[in-house]
C-alpha atoms as one frame of an Amber mdcrd trajectory, in Angstrom:
protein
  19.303  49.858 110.188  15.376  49.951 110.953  12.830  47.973 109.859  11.205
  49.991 107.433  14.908  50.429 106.155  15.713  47.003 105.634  12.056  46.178
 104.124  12.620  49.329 101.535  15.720  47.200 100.901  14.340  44.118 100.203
  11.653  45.809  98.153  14.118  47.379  96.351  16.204  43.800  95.429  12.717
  42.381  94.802  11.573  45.116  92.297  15.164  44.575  90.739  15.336  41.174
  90.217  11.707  41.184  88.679  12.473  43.787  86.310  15.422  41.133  84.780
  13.099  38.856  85.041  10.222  40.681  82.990  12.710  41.526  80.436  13.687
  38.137  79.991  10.893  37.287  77.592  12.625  37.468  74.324  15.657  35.433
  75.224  16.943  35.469  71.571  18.147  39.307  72.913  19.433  38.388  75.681
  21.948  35.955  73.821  22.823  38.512  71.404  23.480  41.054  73.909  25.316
  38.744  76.070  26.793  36.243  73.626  27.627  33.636  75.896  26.063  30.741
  76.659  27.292  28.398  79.222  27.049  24.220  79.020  26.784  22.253  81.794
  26.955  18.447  80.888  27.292  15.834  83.686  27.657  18.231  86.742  25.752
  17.590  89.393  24.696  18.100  93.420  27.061  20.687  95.386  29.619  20.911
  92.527  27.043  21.813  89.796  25.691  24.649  91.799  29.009  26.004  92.796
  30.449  25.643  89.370  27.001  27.715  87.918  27.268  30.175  90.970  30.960
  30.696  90.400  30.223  31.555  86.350  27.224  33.626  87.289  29.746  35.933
  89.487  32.303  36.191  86.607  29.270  38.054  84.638  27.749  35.212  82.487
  24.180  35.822  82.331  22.944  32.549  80.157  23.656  28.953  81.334  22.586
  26.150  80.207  22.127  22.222  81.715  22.041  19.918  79.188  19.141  16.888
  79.555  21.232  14.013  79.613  22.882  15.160  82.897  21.439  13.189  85.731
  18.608  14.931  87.526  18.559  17.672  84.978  15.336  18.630  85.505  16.132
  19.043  89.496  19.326  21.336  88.766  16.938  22.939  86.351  14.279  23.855
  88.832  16.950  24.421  91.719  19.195  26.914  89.255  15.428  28.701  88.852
  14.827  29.204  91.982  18.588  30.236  93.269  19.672  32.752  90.523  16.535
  34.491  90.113  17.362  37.583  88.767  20.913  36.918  88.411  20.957  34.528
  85.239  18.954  32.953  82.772  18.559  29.495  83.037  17.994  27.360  80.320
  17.634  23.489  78.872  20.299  21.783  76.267  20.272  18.515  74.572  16.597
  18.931  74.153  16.119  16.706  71.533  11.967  15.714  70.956   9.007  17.166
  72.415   8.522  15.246  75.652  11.508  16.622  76.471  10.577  19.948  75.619
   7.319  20.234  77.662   9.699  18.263  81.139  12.186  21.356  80.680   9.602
  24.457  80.680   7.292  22.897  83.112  11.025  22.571  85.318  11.360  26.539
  84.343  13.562  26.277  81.191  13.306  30.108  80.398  14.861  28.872  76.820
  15.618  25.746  74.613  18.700  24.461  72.784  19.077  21.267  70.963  22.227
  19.548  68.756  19.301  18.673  66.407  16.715  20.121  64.434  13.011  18.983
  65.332  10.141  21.826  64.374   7.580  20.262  66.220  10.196  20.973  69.171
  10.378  24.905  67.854   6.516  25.123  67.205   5.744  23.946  70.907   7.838
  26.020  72.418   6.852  29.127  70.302   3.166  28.327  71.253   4.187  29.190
  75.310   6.685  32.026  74.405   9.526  30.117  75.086  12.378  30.901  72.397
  14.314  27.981  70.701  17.986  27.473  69.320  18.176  24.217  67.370  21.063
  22.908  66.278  21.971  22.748  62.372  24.681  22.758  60.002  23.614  22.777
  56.619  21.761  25.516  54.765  19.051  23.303  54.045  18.430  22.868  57.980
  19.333  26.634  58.717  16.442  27.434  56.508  13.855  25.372  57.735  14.379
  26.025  61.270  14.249  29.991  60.625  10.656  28.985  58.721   9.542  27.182
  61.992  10.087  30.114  63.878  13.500  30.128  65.506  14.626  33.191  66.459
  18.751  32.005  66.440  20.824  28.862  65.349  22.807  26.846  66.990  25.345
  25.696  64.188  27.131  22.502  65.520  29.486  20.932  65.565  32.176  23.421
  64.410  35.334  22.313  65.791  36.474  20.476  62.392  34.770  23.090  60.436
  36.184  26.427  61.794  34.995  30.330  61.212  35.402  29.605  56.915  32.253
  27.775  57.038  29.817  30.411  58.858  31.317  33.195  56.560  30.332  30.340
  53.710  26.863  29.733  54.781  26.169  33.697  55.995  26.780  34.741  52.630
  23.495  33.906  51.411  21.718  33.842  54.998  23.276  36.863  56.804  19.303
  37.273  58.103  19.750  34.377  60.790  21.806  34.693  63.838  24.099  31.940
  64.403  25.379  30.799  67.947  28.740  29.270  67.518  29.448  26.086  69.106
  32.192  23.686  69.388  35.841  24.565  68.651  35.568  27.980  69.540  37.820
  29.313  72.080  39.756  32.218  73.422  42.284  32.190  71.163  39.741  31.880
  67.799  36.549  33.599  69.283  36.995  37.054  67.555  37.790  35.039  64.266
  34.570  33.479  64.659  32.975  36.636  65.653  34.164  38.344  62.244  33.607
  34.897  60.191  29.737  35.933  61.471  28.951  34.305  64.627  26.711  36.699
  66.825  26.577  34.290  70.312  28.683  31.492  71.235  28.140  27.861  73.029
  30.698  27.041  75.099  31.325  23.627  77.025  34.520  23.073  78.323  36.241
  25.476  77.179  34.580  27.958  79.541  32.976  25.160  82.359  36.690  23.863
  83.446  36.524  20.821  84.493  40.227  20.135  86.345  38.881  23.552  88.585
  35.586  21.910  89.346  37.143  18.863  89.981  39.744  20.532  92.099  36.988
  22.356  93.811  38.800  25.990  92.592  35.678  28.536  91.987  37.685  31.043
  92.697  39.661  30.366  89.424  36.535  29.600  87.328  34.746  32.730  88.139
  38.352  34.298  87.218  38.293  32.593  83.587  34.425  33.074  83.116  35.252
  37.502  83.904  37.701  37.012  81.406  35.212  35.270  78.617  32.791  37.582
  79.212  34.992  41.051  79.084  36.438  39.131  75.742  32.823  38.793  74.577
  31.729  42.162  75.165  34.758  43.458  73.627  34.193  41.855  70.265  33.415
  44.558  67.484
């Protein structure tokens, strides 16, 4: 291969991975295309970034480290920087403002929380960064679509189960709802026709007796598997 071969190449990569990256600006579309989010919670170092990398090849697009994993901000910045065009990388447990403005200035391309705070949504929406706060009433689902969130998080569902999103999107079928808790392989596509339109999932999807055991391999197997059941949902 010549030079001007291999720098066409690399021109090429670099125009590619900047067009995902332009398109990335509404992230609520990206989760409702994709419907997957990822959680990472208490990975870190070497294992964190093999675990994410190993995902990332199984076809998830959307992962997530929560804020109350040590050095979340570093993985944050670090996951920015080495899937660049491959995924989109965002901040969880984001639960107050502070912690807002740490997790975009880190890169956070997108925010989720297990609570609702609207000053959280509001300063986010002011620097185009999109928001999924956690709720589980109506009450809450309303006033976080009012402050400008463009999809729910409804948590915890794990006692609740898919009855209680078909309950609450009778009267609020307007407002995207990302599943999480409880849902797994076996209930996803009752979920999915309960009304879910994305799903948050933890351990279900980030194994932890693979990453433990140090078997990628295996986890990017499961995470193909999530994803093709995902995309399959109708």
């Amino acid at each position: 291969m010549t030079q001007m071969q291999s720098q066409g190449i690399d021109r090429l990569q670099r125009s590619e991975n900047q067009n995902i990256v332009e398109s990335a600006q509404d992230m609520t579309s990206h989760l409702l295309s994709e419907r997957i989010v990822a959680i990472f919670r208490g990975y870190t170092g070497v294992q964190a970034d093999s675990a994410a990398g190993a995902l990332i090849r199984g076809g998830v697009k959307l992962v997530e480290i929560t804020l109350n994993t040590e050095g979340a901000l570093h993985i944050l910045h670090r996951w920015r920087e080495r899937f660049e065009g491959m995924a989109w990388i965002g901040a969880g447990t984001v639960l107050d403002v502070d912690m807002a403005k740490k997790a975009i200035d880190s890169g956070a391309q997108y925010l989720i929380s297990p609570n609702l705070d609207e000053q959280v949504v509001a300063y986010a929406a002011d620097r185009g960064i999109d928001v999924w706060p956690g709720v589980l009433t109506p009450t809450e689902m309303v006033r976080a679509w009012k402050a400008g969130a463009k999809a729910l998080k409804l948590f915890p569902l794990g006692t609740l189960g898919p009855d209680y999103i078909r309950e609450v999107r009778g009267p609020l079928s307007h407002i995207p709802i990302m599943a999480t808790g409880g849902v797994d392989l076996g209930n996803i596509e009752a979920y999915w026709q309960a009304g879910a339109s994305a799903f948050g999932l933890g351990s279900k999807l980030v194994r932890s007796d693979w990453i433990q055991a140090g078997n990628y391999e295996k986890l990017e197997e499961h995470a193909s598997l999530w994803v093709t059941k995902a995309q399959s949902l109708a």
